[in-house]
Tab-separated table of C-alpha atoms in Angstrom:
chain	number	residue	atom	x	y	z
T	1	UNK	CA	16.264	-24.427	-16.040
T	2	UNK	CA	12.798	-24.334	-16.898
T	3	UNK	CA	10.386	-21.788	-15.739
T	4	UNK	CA	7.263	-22.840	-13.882
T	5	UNK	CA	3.629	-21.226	-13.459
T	6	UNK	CA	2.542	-21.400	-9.880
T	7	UNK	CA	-0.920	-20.720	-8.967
T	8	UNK	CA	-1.588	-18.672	-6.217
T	9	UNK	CA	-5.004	-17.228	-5.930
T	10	UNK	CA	-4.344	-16.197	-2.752
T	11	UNK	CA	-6.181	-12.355	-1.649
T	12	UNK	CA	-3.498	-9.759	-0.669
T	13	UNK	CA	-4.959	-8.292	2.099
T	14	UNK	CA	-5.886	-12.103	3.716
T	15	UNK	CA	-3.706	-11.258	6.212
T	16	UNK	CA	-5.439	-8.510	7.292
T	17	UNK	CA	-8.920	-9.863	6.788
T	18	UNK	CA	-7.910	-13.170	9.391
T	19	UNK	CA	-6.757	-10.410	12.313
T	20	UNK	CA	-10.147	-8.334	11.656
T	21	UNK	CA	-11.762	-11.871	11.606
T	22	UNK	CA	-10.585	-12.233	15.448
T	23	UNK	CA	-11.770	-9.033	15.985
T	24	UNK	CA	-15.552	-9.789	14.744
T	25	UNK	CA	-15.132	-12.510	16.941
T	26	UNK	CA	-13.851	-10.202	20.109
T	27	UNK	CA	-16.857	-7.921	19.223
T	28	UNK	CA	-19.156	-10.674	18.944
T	29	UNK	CA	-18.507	-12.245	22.357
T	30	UNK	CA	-18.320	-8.917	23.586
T	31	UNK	CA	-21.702	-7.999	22.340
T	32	UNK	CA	-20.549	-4.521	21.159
T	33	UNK	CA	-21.996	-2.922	17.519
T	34	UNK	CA	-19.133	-1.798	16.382
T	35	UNK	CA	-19.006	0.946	13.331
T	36	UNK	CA	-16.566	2.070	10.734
T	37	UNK	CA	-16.728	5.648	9.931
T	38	UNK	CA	-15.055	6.492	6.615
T	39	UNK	CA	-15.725	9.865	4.630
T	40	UNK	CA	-13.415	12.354	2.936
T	41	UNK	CA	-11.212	14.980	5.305
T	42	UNK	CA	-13.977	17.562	6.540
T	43	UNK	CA	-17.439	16.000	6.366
T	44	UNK	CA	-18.336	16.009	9.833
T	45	UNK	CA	-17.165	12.553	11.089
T	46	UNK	CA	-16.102	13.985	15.176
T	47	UNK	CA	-18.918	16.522	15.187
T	48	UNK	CA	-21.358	13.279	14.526
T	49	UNK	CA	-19.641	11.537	17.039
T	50	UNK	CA	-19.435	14.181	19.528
T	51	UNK	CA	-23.058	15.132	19.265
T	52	UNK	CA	-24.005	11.184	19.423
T	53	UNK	CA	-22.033	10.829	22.340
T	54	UNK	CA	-23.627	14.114	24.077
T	55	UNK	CA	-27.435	12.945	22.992
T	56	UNK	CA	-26.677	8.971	23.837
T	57	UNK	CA	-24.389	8.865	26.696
T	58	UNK	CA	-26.709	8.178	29.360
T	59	UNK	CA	-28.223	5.366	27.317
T	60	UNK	CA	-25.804	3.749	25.529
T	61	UNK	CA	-21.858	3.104	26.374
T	62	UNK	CA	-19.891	4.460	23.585
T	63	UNK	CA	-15.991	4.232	23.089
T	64	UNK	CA	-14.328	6.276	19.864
T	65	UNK	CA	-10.922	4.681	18.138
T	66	UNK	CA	-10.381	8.249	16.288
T	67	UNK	CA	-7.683	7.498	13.534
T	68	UNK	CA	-5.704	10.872	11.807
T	69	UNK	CA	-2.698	10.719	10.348
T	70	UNK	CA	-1.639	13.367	13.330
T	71	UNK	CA	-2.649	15.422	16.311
T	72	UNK	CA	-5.256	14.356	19.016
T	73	UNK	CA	-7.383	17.521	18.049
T	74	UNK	CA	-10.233	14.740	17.872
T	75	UNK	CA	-9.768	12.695	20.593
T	76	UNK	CA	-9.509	15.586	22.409
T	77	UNK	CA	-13.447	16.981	20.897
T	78	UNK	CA	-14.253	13.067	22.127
T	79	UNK	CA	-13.266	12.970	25.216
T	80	UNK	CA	-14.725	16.192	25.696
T	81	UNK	CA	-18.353	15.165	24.663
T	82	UNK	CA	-17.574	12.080	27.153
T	83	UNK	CA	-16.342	9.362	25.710
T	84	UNK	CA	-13.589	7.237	26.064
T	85	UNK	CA	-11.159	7.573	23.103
T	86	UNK	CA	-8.095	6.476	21.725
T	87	UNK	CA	-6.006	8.555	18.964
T	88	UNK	CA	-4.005	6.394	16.764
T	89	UNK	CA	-1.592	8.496	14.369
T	90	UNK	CA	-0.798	6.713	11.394
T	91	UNK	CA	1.719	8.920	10.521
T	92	UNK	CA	2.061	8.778	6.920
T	93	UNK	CA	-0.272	5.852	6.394
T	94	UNK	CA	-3.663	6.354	4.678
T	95	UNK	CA	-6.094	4.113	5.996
T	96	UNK	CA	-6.601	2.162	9.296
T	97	UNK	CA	-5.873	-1.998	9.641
T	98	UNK	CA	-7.362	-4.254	11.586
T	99	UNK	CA	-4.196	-5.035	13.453
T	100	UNK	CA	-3.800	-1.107	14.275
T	101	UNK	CA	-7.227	-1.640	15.775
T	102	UNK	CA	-6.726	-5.030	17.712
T	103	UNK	CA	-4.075	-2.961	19.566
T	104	UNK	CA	-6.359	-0.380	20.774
T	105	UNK	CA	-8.846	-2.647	22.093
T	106	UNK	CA	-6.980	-3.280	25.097
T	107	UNK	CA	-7.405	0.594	25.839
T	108	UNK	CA	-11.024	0.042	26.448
T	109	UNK	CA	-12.795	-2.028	28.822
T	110	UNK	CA	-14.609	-4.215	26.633
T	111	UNK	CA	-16.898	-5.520	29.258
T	112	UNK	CA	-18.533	-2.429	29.741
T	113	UNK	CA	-18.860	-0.671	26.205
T	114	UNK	CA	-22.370	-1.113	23.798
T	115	UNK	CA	-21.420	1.013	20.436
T	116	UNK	CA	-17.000	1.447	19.506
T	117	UNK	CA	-17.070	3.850	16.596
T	118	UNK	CA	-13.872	3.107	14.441
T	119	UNK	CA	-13.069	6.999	13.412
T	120	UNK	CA	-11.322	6.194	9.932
T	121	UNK	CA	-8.645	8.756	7.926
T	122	UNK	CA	-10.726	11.259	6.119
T	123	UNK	CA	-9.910	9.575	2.552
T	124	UNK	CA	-12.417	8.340	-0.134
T	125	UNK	CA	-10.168	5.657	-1.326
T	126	UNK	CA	-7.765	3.759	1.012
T	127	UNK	CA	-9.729	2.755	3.948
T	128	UNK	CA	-12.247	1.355	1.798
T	129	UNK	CA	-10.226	-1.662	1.119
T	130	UNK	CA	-9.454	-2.680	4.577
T	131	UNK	CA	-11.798	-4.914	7.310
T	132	UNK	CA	-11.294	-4.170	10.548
T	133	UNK	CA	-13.529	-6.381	11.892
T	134	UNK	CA	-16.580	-4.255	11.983
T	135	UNK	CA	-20.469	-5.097	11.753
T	136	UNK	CA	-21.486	-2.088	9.680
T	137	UNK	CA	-19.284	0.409	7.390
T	138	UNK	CA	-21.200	4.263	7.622
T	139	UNK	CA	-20.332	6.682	5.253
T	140	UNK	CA	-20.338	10.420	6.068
T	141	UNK	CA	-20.656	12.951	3.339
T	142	UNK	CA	-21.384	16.205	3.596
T	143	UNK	CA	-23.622	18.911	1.577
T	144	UNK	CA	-20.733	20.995	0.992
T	145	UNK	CA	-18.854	18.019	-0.767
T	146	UNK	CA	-20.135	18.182	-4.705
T	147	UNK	CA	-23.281	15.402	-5.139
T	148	UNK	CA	-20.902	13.407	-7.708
T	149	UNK	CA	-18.713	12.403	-5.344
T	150	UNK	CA	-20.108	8.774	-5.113
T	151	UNK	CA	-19.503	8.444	-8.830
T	152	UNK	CA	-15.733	9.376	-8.545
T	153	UNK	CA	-15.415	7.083	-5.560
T	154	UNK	CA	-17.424	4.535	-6.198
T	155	UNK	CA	-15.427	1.834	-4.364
T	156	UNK	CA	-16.074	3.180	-1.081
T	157	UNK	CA	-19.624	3.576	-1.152
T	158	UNK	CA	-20.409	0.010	-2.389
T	159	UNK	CA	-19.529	-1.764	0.251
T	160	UNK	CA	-20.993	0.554	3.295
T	161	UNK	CA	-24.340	-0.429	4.740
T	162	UNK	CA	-25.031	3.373	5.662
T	163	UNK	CA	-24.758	6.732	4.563
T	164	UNK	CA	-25.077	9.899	6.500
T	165	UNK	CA	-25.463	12.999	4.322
T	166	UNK	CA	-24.435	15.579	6.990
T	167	UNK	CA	-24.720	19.048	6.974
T	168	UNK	CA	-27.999	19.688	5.748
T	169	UNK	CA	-28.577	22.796	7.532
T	170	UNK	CA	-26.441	24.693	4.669
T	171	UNK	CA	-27.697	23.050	1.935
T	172	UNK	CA	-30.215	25.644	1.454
T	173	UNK	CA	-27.076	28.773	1.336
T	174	UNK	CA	-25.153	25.988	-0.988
T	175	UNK	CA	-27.716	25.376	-3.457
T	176	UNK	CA	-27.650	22.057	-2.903
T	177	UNK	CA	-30.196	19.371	-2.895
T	178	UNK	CA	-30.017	16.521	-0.595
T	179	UNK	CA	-31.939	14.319	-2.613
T	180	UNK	CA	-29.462	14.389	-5.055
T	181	UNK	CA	-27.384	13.227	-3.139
T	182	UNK	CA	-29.204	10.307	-1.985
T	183	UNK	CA	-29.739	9.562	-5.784
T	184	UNK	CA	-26.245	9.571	-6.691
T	185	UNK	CA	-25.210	7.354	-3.522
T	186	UNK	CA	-28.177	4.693	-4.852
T	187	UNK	CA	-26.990	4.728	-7.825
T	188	UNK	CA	-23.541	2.902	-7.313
T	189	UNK	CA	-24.875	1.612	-4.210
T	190	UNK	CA	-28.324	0.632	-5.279
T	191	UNK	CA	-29.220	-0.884	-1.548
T	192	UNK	CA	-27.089	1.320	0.848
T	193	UNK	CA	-29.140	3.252	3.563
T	194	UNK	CA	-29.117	6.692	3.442
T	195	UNK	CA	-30.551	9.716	6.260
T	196	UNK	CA	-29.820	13.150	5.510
T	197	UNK	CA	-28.652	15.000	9.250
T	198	UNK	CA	-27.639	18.009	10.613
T	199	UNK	CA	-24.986	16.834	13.229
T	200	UNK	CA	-24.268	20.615	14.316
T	201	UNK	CA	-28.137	21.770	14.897
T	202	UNK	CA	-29.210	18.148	15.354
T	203	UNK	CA	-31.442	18.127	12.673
T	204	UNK	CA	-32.690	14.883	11.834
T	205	UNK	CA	-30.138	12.812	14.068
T	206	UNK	CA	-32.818	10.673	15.679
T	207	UNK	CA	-32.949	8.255	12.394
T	208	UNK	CA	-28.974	8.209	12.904
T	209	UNK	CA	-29.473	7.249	16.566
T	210	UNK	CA	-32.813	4.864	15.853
T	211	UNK	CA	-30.950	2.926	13.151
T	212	UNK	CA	-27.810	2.748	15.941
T	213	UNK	CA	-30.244	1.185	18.573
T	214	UNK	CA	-32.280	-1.015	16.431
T	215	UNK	CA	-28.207	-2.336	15.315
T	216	UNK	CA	-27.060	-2.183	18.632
T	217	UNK	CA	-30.326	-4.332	19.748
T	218	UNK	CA	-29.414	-7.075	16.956
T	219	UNK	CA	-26.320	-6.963	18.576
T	220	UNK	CA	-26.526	-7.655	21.938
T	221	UNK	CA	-26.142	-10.616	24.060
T	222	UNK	CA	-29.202	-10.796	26.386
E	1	UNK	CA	7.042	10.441	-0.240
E	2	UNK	CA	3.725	9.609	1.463
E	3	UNK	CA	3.023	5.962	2.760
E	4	UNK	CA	-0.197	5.239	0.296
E	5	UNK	CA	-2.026	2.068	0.856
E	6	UNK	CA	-0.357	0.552	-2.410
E	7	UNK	CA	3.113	0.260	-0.530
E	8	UNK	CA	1.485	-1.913	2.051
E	9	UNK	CA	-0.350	-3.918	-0.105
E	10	UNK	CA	2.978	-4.403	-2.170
E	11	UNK	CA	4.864	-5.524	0.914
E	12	UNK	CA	2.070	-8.351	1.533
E	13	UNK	CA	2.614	-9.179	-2.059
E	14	UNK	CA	6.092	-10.038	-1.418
E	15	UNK	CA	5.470	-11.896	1.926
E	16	UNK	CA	3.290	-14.309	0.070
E	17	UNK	CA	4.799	-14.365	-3.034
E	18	UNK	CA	8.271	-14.961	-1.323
E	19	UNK	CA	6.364	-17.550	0.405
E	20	UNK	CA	5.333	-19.981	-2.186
E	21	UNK	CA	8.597	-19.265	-3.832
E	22	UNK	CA	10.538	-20.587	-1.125
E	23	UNK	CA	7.466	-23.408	-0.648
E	24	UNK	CA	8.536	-24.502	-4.481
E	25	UNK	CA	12.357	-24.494	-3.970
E	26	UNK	CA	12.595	-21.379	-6.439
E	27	UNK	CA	15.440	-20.208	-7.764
E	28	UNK	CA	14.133	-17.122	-9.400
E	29	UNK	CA	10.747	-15.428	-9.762
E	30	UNK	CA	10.245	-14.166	-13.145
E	31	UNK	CA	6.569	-13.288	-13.311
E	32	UNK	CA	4.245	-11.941	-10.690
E	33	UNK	CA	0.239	-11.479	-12.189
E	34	UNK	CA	-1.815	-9.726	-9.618
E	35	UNK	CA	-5.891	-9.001	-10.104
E	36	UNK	CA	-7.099	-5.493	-9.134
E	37	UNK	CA	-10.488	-4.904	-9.241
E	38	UNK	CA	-11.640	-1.664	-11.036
E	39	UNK	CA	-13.499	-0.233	-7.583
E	40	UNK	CA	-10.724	-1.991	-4.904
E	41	UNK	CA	-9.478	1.513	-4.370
E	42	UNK	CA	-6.443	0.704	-5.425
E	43	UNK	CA	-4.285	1.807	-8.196
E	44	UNK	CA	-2.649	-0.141	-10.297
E	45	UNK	CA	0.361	2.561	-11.482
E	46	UNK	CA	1.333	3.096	-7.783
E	47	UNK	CA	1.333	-0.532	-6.469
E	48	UNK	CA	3.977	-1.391	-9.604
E	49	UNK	CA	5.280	1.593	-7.945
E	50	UNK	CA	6.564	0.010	-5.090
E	51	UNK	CA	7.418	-3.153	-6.854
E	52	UNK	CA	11.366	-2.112	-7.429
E	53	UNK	CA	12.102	-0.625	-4.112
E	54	UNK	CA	10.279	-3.808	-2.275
E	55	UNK	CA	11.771	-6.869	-4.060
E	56	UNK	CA	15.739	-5.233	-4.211
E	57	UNK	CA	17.651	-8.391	-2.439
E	58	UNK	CA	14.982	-10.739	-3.032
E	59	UNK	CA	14.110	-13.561	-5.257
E	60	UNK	CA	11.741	-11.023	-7.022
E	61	UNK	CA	14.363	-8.654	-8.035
E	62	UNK	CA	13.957	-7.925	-11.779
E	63	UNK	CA	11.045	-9.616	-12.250
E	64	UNK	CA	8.176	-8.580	-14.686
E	65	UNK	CA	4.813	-7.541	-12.551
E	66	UNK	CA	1.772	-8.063	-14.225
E	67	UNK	CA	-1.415	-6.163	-13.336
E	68	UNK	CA	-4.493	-7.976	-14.144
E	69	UNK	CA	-7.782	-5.100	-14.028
E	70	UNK	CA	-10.839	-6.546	-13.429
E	71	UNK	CA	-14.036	-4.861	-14.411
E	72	UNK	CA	-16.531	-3.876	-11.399
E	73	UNK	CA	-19.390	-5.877	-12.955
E	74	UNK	CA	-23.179	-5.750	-11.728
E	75	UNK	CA	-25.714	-8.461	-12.145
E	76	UNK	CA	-29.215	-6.388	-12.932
E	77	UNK	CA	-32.003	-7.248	-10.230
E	78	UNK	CA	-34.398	-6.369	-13.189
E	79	UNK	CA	-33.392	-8.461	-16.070
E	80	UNK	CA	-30.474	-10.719	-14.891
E	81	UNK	CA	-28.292	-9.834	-17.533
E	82	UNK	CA	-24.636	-8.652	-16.164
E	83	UNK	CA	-22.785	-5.362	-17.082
E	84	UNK	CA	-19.799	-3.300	-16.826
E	85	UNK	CA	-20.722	-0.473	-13.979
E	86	UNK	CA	-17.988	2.155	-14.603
E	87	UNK	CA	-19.093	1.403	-18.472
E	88	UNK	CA	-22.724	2.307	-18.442
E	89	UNK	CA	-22.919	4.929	-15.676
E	90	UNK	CA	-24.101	2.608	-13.072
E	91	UNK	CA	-27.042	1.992	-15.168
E	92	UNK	CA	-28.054	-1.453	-16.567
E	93	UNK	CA	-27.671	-1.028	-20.373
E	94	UNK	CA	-30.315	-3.616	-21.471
E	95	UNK	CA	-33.730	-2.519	-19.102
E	96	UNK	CA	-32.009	0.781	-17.541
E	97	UNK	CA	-32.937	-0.298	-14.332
E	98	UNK	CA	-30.912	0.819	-11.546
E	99	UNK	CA	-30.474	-2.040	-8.805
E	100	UNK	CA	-27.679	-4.772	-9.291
E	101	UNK	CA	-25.672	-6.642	-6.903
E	102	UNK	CA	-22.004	-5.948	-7.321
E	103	UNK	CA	-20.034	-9.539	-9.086
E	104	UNK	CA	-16.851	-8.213	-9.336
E	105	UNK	CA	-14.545	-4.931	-9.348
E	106	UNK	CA	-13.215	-5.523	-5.616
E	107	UNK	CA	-10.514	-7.752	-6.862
E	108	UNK	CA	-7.312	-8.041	-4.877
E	109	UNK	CA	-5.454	-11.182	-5.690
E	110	UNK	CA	-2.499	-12.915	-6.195
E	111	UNK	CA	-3.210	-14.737	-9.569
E	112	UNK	CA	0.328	-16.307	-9.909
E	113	UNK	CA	3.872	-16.255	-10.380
E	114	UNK	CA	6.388	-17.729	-13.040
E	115	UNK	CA	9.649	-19.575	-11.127
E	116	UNK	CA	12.810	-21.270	-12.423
């Protein structure tokens, strides 16, 4: 028997991209901004959330999906701040999929939500590679992480729309300068935005929560 | 051993892969070629990794996977020419300007397989 070449050309994770696909489309009819937060373990993803939720919630409806690979320690911070939430555990799994995510939706009432955060794993690498449907990827890294990190994880950052340099109130006790760290995101994500917050004192959070109205605005259905 | 992303992916290799195989009456796959793009996130060593424990029992058993790496390459907004971005540091080589739009590197693709 002979052998063959067969051409596929087919993407590996098209499976996944057609269920996030039906999610844009859920999120679109819906008229909810929807937002993926990725960022290493430790940057300050919940306490951005939690302080967004306690500074928007009588403005704007916001729902979490808070994805760790255990406990509901953050759901529970959510919830707190008052918000409705839903833990998934991936167990040993790295990242979140979009079909993971389809099967939270139903734990929200969609009619009656304006912003879902998507609360990835804290990991530079894996989630990067999988849609889940969302308008805008945000990236959260914080003061305390080293200012090269964009350069050893380059994938991640060049394909979010946002980055949120958190944690600026140390940054004076670390020696570290924010700008930097804006530099080094531009530079392997040459038009990413970037703000530079304090989530814990609340410094600087209102260009975080302008640039999540003016998307939310784009976003709705009037 | 912890579930990394590149056992997933793997397992969607072998759902499509087993796909077209059975599509094209195969008796045998010899040859799988995948593209991975230098910034998809994902690493090449650990998805042939998985390749052995996934295709035991299959029509992929035994056969040779082929990683393909493609660069991440950036198209200069300065001076149009392209580059290599893990190469030059992110910076374009020719006018060392520093905005590009991302061509490639994001690869992750089923290029093609060898039947009998």
């Amino acid at each position: 028997m002979s052998e063959s070449l067969i051409k596929i050309g087919e993407n590996i994770l098209g499976a996944n991209t057609g269920i996030a696909e039906q999610n844009r489309q859920i999120f679109k009819q819906k008229g909810i901004l929807v937002v993926n937060l990725m960022s290493s373990p430790g940057s300050g993803k919940t306490t951005l959330l939690e302080r967004t939720i306690k500074d928007l919630k009588y403005e704007l409806r916001i729902a979490v999906i808070e994805g760790d690979q255990q406990t509901d320690r953050d759901s529970q911070r959510i919830e707190a701040a008052g918000a409705p939430v839903f833990q998934i555990n991936t167990i040993n799994a790295c990242h979140l999929d979009a079909n993971i995510v389809q099967d939270a939706l139903r734990h929200f009432n969609m009619e009656d939500l304006d912003i879902l955060f998507i609360e990835n794993v804290g990991n530079l690498i894996c989630p990067g590679a999988f849609d889940l449907g969302e308008d805008y990827r945000a990236i959260v890294i914080s003061i305390a992480e080293g200012e090269d990190k964009p350069l050893k994880y380059p994938g991640i950052f060049s394909d979010s729309h946002i980055a949120v340099v958190n944690k600026i109130d140390v940054a004076e006790a670390l020696e570290a300068d924010p700008q930097r760290y804006v530099s080094f995101i531009k530079k392997v994500s040459p038009s990413i935005e970037c703000m530079c917050v304090s989530a814990k004192t609340g410094y600087e959070m209102s260009q975080w929560y302008n640039w999540l109205r003016k998307k939310r605005n784009e976003k709705k259905i009037i | 051993m912890t579930n990394m992303h590149e056992f997933g992916l793997m397992k969607s290799i072998v759902d499509i892969v087993y796909e077209f195989a059975m599509k094209n009456r195969a008796e045998k796959v010899t040859k799988i070629i995948v593209d991975i793009g230098a910034i998809s996130g994902v690493v090449p060593e650990y998805l042939s990794f998985y390749f052995e424990p996934c295709t035991k029992n299959t029509v992929m058993e035994g056969a040779q996977f082929e990683t393909n790496l493609i660069p991440a390459i950036g198209n200069c907004n300065g001076c149009s020419s392209t580059f290599d971005l893990l190469e030059n540091n992110f910076v374009c080589p020719a006018c060392k300007g520093e905005s590009w739009e991302l061509t490639s590197g994001k690869e992750l693709n089923i290029q093609g397989i060898e039947v009998i």
